[in-house]
Amino acid sequence: MIKLKFNLLLTGIAVTMIACNGPKEIVTSVSEMNIDKGWQYRKANDSVWSSASVPGNVHTDLLNDRVIEDPFYRLNEKNQQWIGETDWEYETRFEVSDQMLEEQNINLVFEGLDTYADVYLNEEKILAAKNMFRTWDVDVRAKLKRGQNTLRIYFHNVFKINRPKYDNAEYRLQAFRNNDQADVKLNLYSRKAGFHYGWDWGPRLITAGIWRPIKLKSWSDFKIDNVFYKQKKVTTELAEISAEFEISSTSETTADMVISHEGKPLATQMVTLKPGANTIVVPMKIEQPKLWWTNGLGEQPLYTFETTIKSKDGATDMMSKRIGIRSLEIVRDDDEFGKSLYVKLNGVPVFMKGANYIPQDNFQNRVTKERYEHILGSAKEANMNMIRVWGGGIYEEDIFYDLCDEKGLLVWQDIMFACGMYPSDDDFLENVRNEVVDNVTRLRNHPSIALFCGNNENEISWYSWGWKELYEEDVQKQYEADLKKLFYKTIPNAIAEAHPDIYYHPTSPIAGIGDDRPKEDGDTHYWGVWHGKEPFKNFEENVSRFVSEYGFQSYPEFASIKKFSIKEDWFLESDVMRSHQRCMADEGKDLDYGNRLINTYLERNFNKPKDFENYVYVVQALQAKGVKIAVESHRRNRTDNYCMGTLYWQIDDCWPAASWSSIDYYGKWKALHYQMKKTYGQILVAPLEKEGKLIAYIVSDELNPIENAKISAQVLDFEGNQLWSKTETVTIAPNTSQEYLAAEVEDLLKETDRKSAYVKMTVSSENKVLSENRYFFKKDRDLDLPKANITYTAKPVDGGFEMTLTSDKLAKYVYIATENDDLFLSDNYFDMDGGTTKVIKVETKSEVAEIATHIKIISLTDSYDGNGDAVK
């Protein structure tokens, strides 16, 4: 039973407690109407209008109208650049009821216009929008008429608006460039998603349109504008929350304010509202609150508080907000290593396990609730507890944060700036200020919001990518002052307006920049592996306090590749594969740069695949192998709160392509995501060979010790024979990493060749396996792997069927391939010891017999028979 105590403090206002007999149906006096019907679009000033979908964008309207073909298919994107260079118009007609026209206030609210948009109501200009991230609220009561009203929006192409700003600037700004389009720098002057201009994982599709809803809102007397539940102090015994209401009123009026939970009125106060803006602060005390925890540490109870205001003449408004009660602190303390960066949740240091997130589609209107559920559900399934919303995309939809609340995923929220230099004139700064206030106000009640970060890589690009050296000293000083003005004054001040207590991180990475910002002083982006061509082992030597970016590329599985290409495209140097591999060099002139990097690592670690289909399979295994080494290194080093976070780049894709993602555009888990499900487990056994010894580290994210646990190590040959074994009973220390077992490698192998044996480590408790890992003494290409014979049987179970696989010998990266989209595997790309079985749950609506005809099972040794012609 939840006990709530309310202290109602209203300076100068009498408070009267009124008894309530029970919940009543509330009919609010504030009404709204979606303006989403009857829309048409056209090229600006064209004579022909076509039907449009709102919310949407011009690309999807053209696609629905069959003017263009799928931009993601083969090379279609290249022929569609004209769309972003064109002005577009949208128009609709709507009727306003007599009742609405009688209201004292009527506003048109535009939740998202992309990007430069002149809005006309009945041919009178009412708005010049200039920021796709802002909400625009326009008083239109005097401009509406009885009967039919016309709403027209003229979208200017961003190049036309930004070119004069770029040409007339005192100095040229720099931007991340991954293609040969020089006008990408123009986007720095507009508040538009950076990835629309192309990135090293996405296409260049410059959208325009009404990308979020338009609503006509009317009200009289008063309305609740916002409420912010400030969590002042939270313990297991008591939560002290300050509910701060912003209420607009047209006149001085007296009203009853009721705060309810779970349909039960808890307290009522009589208040006097004055004309204009009113602020009401309601301190609340909740005894024995159910605390919100991240995924893996506990449950995610969510409290819904409803506030209703009703005057004596019947005017009513209400607002409902859902929160999770928790204390959260970002700890930035000086310590023996440097300067910490970690999350303390409900008084407990919590290691962050997660990934960076980009928009799921270049066309946001196509991202359905089911797609959000899949990506964030997959994050939870992979034992993640944090998602970083990257600064070159968008402030996500409400459903994104709702699902993060429900699934225990903290959000590292970037402000939308990435990899560029930005202007800092007064108009730009005011535009940004309003953008930040809008979005922080919208997000601040979500328990999942952990921090706001000013930008992605804007400082490291200036100080470490050679940009600073492009300018004379006076320009350097001017830009650095502008940078401070934007990211150290305007943005944090705007955040503080809406959410004064949340932690602000000025830039990511904040450490690892030059000699004055060592990696021991905060978060780093480590790209020595990949761009630096450093070996995977260097992940172990480059561990910072929080590793917020790193990663390795792979291709989507072959069944996914088939969806955007044809047979003639299935080799790396085809125009289509090059087009869907956006990691380029030399400003887009070196189209093979990304593939060369993949192949450099592939040749170091694996045998050459025999064909393109096997190539994409092996490259997924390569990606999983590299990121596994990184994550194990980060988690091993969490002792004494040294390294307290690892967020690989990236969980998802915005189109089908080679990228760093662990889930491809079509929602298929790659080998990496299956691997992270294991490596991000609450308990991890992570072996490390050092100075002739093999050491077993056990990492625990649990908050309590695990007593009488067993750690076992076996040396096995590839036939499955045990050559050596040892088991110890241990107590696993909570919330830390420790060494538990160590042995000389010579004692483990004796006369056995390193190419012919491996160590299998298992941690268990009460006969349940908590973590399992294998350590091979040689790279995969150098192992004397036998040809494994893998068979399987299947039986129906609820929700699908079970596959029982058997392998007579060691089988590495066992891959169950299927082209059936209605199928999800509980595990894939896994190792099997010789003479063992493994049970896989297959979720599907299809019958076993139907699925069986589409399944193919291979392991690593099947991938490199033959001459090999995929890698050229």
Coordinates of N, CA and C in Angstrom, one line a residue, residues 525-631:
H525 N 36.0 8.3 -26.7 CA 35.6 7.5 -27.9 C 36.9 6.9 -28.4
Y526 N 37.0 5.6 -28.4 CA 38.2 4.9 -28.8 C 38.0 4.3 -30.2
W527 N 38.8 4.9 -31.2 CA 38.7 4.4 -32.5 C 40.1 3.9 -33.1
G528 N 41.0 3.6 -32.1 CA 42.3 3.1 -32.5 C 42.1 1.7 -33.2
V529 N 41.2 0.9 -32.6 CA 40.7 -0.3 -33.4 C 39.6 0.2 -34.3
W530 N 39.8 0.0 -35.6 CA 39.0 0.4 -36.7 C 39.8 1.4 -37.5
H531 N 39.6 2.7 -37.3 CA 40.2 3.7 -38.1 C 41.8 3.7 -37.9
G532 N 42.2 3.4 -36.7 CA 43.7 3.3 -36.5 C 44.3 2.0 -36.9
K533 N 43.5 1.0 -37.3 CA 44.0 -0.3 -37.7 C 44.8 -1.0 -36.6
E534 N 44.6 -0.6 -35.3 CA 45.2 -1.3 -34.2 C 44.6 -2.7 -34.0
P535 N 45.3 -3.6 -33.5 CA 44.8 -5.0 -33.3 C 43.7 -5.0 -32.2
F536 N 42.9 -6.0 -32.2 CA 41.8 -6.1 -31.2 C 42.3 -6.0 -29.8
K537 N 43.5 -6.6 -29.6 CA 44.1 -6.6 -28.3 C 44.3 -5.3 -27.7
N538 N 44.4 -4.2 -28.5 CA 44.6 -2.9 -28.0 C 43.4 -2.3 -27.3
F539 N 42.2 -3.0 -27.4 CA 41.1 -2.7 -26.6 C 41.4 -2.8 -25.1
E540 N 42.3 -3.8 -24.8 CA 42.6 -4.0 -23.4 C 43.5 -3.0 -22.8
E541 N 44.2 -2.2 -23.7 CA 45.1 -1.2 -23.2 C 44.5 0.2 -23.3
N542 N 43.3 0.3 -23.8 CA 42.7 1.7 -23.9 C 41.4 1.7 -23.2
V543 N 41.4 1.6 -21.9 CA 40.2 1.6 -21.1 C 40.2 2.9 -20.3
S544 N 39.1 3.6 -20.5 CA 39.0 4.9 -19.8 C 37.9 4.8 -18.7
R545 N 37.5 5.9 -18.1 CA 36.5 5.9 -17.0 C 35.2 5.5 -17.5
F546 N 34.9 5.8 -18.8 CA 33.6 5.5 -19.4 C 33.8 5.5 -20.9
V547 N 33.7 4.4 -21.5 CA 34.0 4.3 -23.0 C 32.6 4.4 -23.7
S548 N 32.4 5.6 -24.2 CA 31.0 6.0 -24.7 C 30.9 5.8 -26.2
E549 N 32.0 5.4 -26.9 CA 32.0 5.1 -28.3 C 33.2 4.2 -28.7
Y550 N 32.9 3.2 -29.4 CA 33.9 2.3 -30.0 C 33.1 1.3 -30.8
G551 N 33.8 0.6 -31.7 CA 33.0 -0.4 -32.4 C 33.7 -1.0 -33.6
F552 N 33.0 -1.8 -34.4 CA 33.6 -2.5 -35.5 C 32.4 -2.8 -36.5
Q553 N 32.7 -2.7 -37.8 CA 31.7 -2.9 -38.8 C 31.4 -4.3 -39.1
S554 N 30.2 -4.5 -39.7 CA 29.9 -5.8 -40.3 C 28.8 -5.5 -41.4
Y555 N 28.6 -6.5 -42.2 CA 27.5 -6.4 -43.2 C 26.2 -7.1 -42.5
P556 N 25.0 -6.7 -43.0 CA 23.9 -7.4 -42.5 C 23.9 -8.9 -43.1
E557 N 23.1 -9.7 -42.5 CA 23.1 -11.1 -43.0 C 22.7 -11.2 -44.5
F558 N 23.0 -12.3 -45.1 CA 22.8 -12.4 -46.6 C 21.3 -12.2 -46.9
A559 N 20.4 -12.8 -46.1 CA 19.0 -12.7 -46.4 C 18.5 -11.2 -46.4
S560 N 19.1 -10.4 -45.5 CA 18.8 -8.9 -45.5 C 19.4 -8.2 -46.8
I561 N 20.6 -8.6 -47.2 CA 21.2 -8.0 -48.4 C 20.4 -8.3 -49.6
K562 N 19.8 -9.4 -49.7 CA 18.9 -9.8 -50.8 C 17.7 -8.8 -51.0
K563 N 17.4 -8.2 -49.9 CA 16.2 -7.3 -49.9 C 16.5 -6.0 -50.6
F564 N 17.7 -5.5 -50.6 CA 18.0 -4.2 -51.3 C 18.9 -4.4 -52.5
S565 N 19.2 -5.6 -52.9 CA 20.1 -5.8 -54.1 C 19.6 -7.0 -54.9
I566 N 20.3 -7.2 -56.0 CA 20.1 -8.3 -56.9 C 21.4 -9.1 -57.0
K567 N 21.3 -10.3 -57.6 CA 22.5 -11.2 -57.6 C 23.7 -10.6 -58.2
E568 N 23.5 -9.7 -59.2 CA 24.6 -9.1 -59.9 C 25.4 -8.1 -59.0
D569 N 24.8 -7.8 -57.8 CA 25.4 -6.9 -56.9 C 26.3 -7.6 -55.8
W570 N 26.3 -8.9 -55.8 CA 26.8 -9.6 -54.6 C 28.3 -9.8 -54.6
F571 N 29.0 -8.7 -54.7 CA 30.5 -8.7 -54.5 C 30.9 -7.3 -54.0
L572 N 31.9 -7.3 -53.3 CA 32.3 -6.0 -52.5 C 32.5 -4.8 -53.4
E573 N 33.0 -5.0 -54.6 CA 33.3 -3.9 -55.5 C 32.2 -3.5 -56.4
S574 N 31.0 -4.1 -56.2 CA 29.9 -3.7 -57.0 C 29.4 -2.3 -56.6
D575 N 28.8 -1.6 -57.5 CA 28.4 -0.2 -57.2 C 27.4 -0.2 -56.1
V576 N 26.5 -1.2 -56.0 CA 25.5 -1.2 -55.0 C 26.1 -1.5 -53.6
M577 N 27.0 -2.4 -53.5 CA 27.7 -2.7 -52.2 C 28.5 -1.5 -51.8
R578 N 29.2 -0.9 -52.7 CA 29.9 0.3 -52.4 C 29.0 1.5 -51.9
S579 N 27.8 1.6 -52.5 CA 26.9 2.6 -52.1 C 26.3 2.4 -50.7
H580 N 26.2 1.1 -50.4 CA 25.6 0.8 -49.0 C 26.7 0.5 -48.0
Q581 N 27.9 1.0 -48.3 CA 29.1 1.0 -47.4 C 29.5 2.5 -47.3
R582 N 29.1 3.2 -46.3 CA 29.3 4.6 -46.3 C 30.5 5.1 -45.5
C583 N 31.3 4.1 -45.0 CA 32.6 4.5 -44.3 C 33.6 4.7 -45.4
M584 N 33.8 6.0 -45.8 CA 34.7 6.4 -46.9 C 35.8 7.2 -46.3
A585 N 36.8 7.5 -47.1 CA 37.9 8.3 -46.8 C 38.1 9.4 -47.9
D586 N 39.0 10.3 -47.6 CA 39.4 11.3 -48.5 C 38.1 12.0 -49.1
E587 N 37.3 12.5 -48.2 CA 36.1 13.2 -48.6 C 35.2 12.5 -49.6
G588 N 35.1 11.2 -49.4 CA 34.2 10.4 -50.2 C 34.8 9.9 -51.5
K589 N 36.0 10.2 -51.7 CA 36.7 9.7 -53.0 C 37.2 8.2 -52.8
D590 N 37.5 7.8 -51.6 CA 38.0 6.4 -51.4 C 36.8 5.6 -51.0
L591 N 36.1 5.0 -52.0 CA 34.8 4.3 -51.7 C 35.1 2.9 -51.0
D592 N 36.3 2.4 -51.1 CA 36.6 1.1 -50.6 C 37.3 1.1 -49.2
Y593 N 37.3 2.3 -48.6 CA 38.0 2.5 -47.3 C 37.4 1.5 -46.2
G594 N 36.1 1.6 -46.1 CA 35.5 0.7 -45.0 C 35.7 -0.7 -45.3
N595 N 35.5 -1.2 -46.5 CA 35.8 -2.6 -46.8 C 37.2 -3.0 -46.6
R596 N 38.1 -2.1 -46.9 CA 39.5 -2.4 -46.7 C 39.8 -2.6 -45.2
L597 N 39.2 -1.7 -44.4 CA 39.4 -1.9 -42.9 C 38.9 -3.3 -42.5
I598 N 37.7 -3.6 -42.9 CA 37.1 -4.9 -42.5 C 38.1 -6.0 -43.0
N599 N 38.6 -5.9 -44.2 CA 39.4 -7.0 -44.7 C 40.8 -7.1 -44.0
T600 N 41.3 -5.9 -43.6 CA 42.5 -5.9 -42.9 C 42.4 -6.8 -41.6
Y601 N 41.3 -6.6 -40.9 CA 41.1 -7.3 -39.6 C 40.7 -8.8 -40.0
L602 N 39.9 -9.0 -41.0 CA 39.5 -10.3 -41.4 C 40.8 -11.2 -41.7
E603 N 41.7 -10.6 -42.4 CA 42.9 -11.4 -42.8 C 43.8 -11.7 -41.6
R604 N 43.7 -10.8 -40.6 CA 44.5 -11.1 -39.3 C 43.9 -12.2 -38.5
N605 N 42.6 -12.4 -38.6 CA 41.9 -13.2 -37.6 C 41.2 -14.5 -38.2
F606 N 40.9 -14.4 -39.5 CA 40.1 -15.6 -40.1 C 40.7 -16.0 -41.4
N607 N 40.3 -17.2 -41.8 CA 40.7 -17.6 -43.2 C 39.7 -16.9 -44.2
K608 N 40.2 -16.8 -45.4 CA 39.5 -16.1 -46.4 C 38.2 -16.9 -46.8
P609 N 37.0 -16.2 -46.7 CA 35.8 -16.9 -47.0 C 35.7 -17.3 -48.5
K610 N 34.9 -18.3 -48.8 CA 34.9 -18.9 -50.1 C 34.0 -18.1 -51.1
D611 N 33.1 -17.4 -50.6 CA 32.2 -16.6 -51.5 C 31.6 -15.5 -50.7
F612 N 30.8 -14.7 -51.4 CA 30.2 -13.5 -50.7 C 29.3 -13.8 -49.6
E613 N 28.4 -14.8 -49.8 CA 27.5 -15.2 -48.7 C 28.3 -15.6 -47.4
N614 N 29.3 -16.4 -47.6 CA 30.1 -16.7 -46.4 C 30.9 -15.5 -45.9
Y615 N 31.3 -14.6 -46.8 CA 32.0 -13.4 -46.3 C 31.2 -12.7 -45.3
V616 N 29.9 -12.4 -45.6 CA 29.1 -11.6 -44.7 C 28.9 -12.4 -43.4
Y617 N 28.8 -13.7 -43.4 CA 28.7 -14.5 -42.2 C 30.0 -14.3 -41.4
V618 N 31.2 -14.5 -42.0 CA 32.4 -14.4 -41.2 C 32.6 -13.0 -40.7
V619 N 32.3 -12.0 -41.5 CA 32.5 -10.6 -41.0 C 31.6 -10.3 -39.8
Q620 N 30.4 -10.9 -39.7 CA 29.6 -10.8 -38.5 C 30.3 -11.4 -37.3
A621 N 30.9 -12.6 -37.5 CA 31.7 -13.2 -36.4 C 32.9 -12.4 -36.0
L622 N 33.5 -11.7 -37.0 CA 34.6 -10.8 -36.7 C 34.2 -9.7 -35.9
Q623 N 33.1 -9.0 -36.2 CA 32.6 -7.9 -35.4 C 32.3 -8.3 -34.0
A624 N 31.6 -9.5 -33.8 CA 31.3 -9.9 -32.5 C 32.6 -10.2 -31.7
K625 N 33.6 -10.8 -32.3 CA 34.8 -11.1 -31.7 C 35.5 -9.9 -31.1
G626 N 35.6 -8.8 -32.0 CA 36.3 -7.6 -31.6 C 35.6 -6.9 -30.5
V627 N 34.3 -6.7 -30.6 CA 33.6 -5.9 -29.6 C 33.5 -6.7 -28.2
K628 N 33.5 -8.1 -28.3 CA 33.5 -8.9 -27.1 C 34.8 -8.6 -26.4
I629 N 35.9 -8.5 -27.1 CA 37.2 -8.3 -26.4 C 37.2 -6.9 -25.7
A630 N 36.6 -5.9 -26.4 CA 36.4 -4.6 -25.8 C 35.6 -4.6 -24.5
V631 N 34.4 -5.2 -24.6 CA 33.5 -5.1 -23.4 C 34.1 -5.9 -22.3

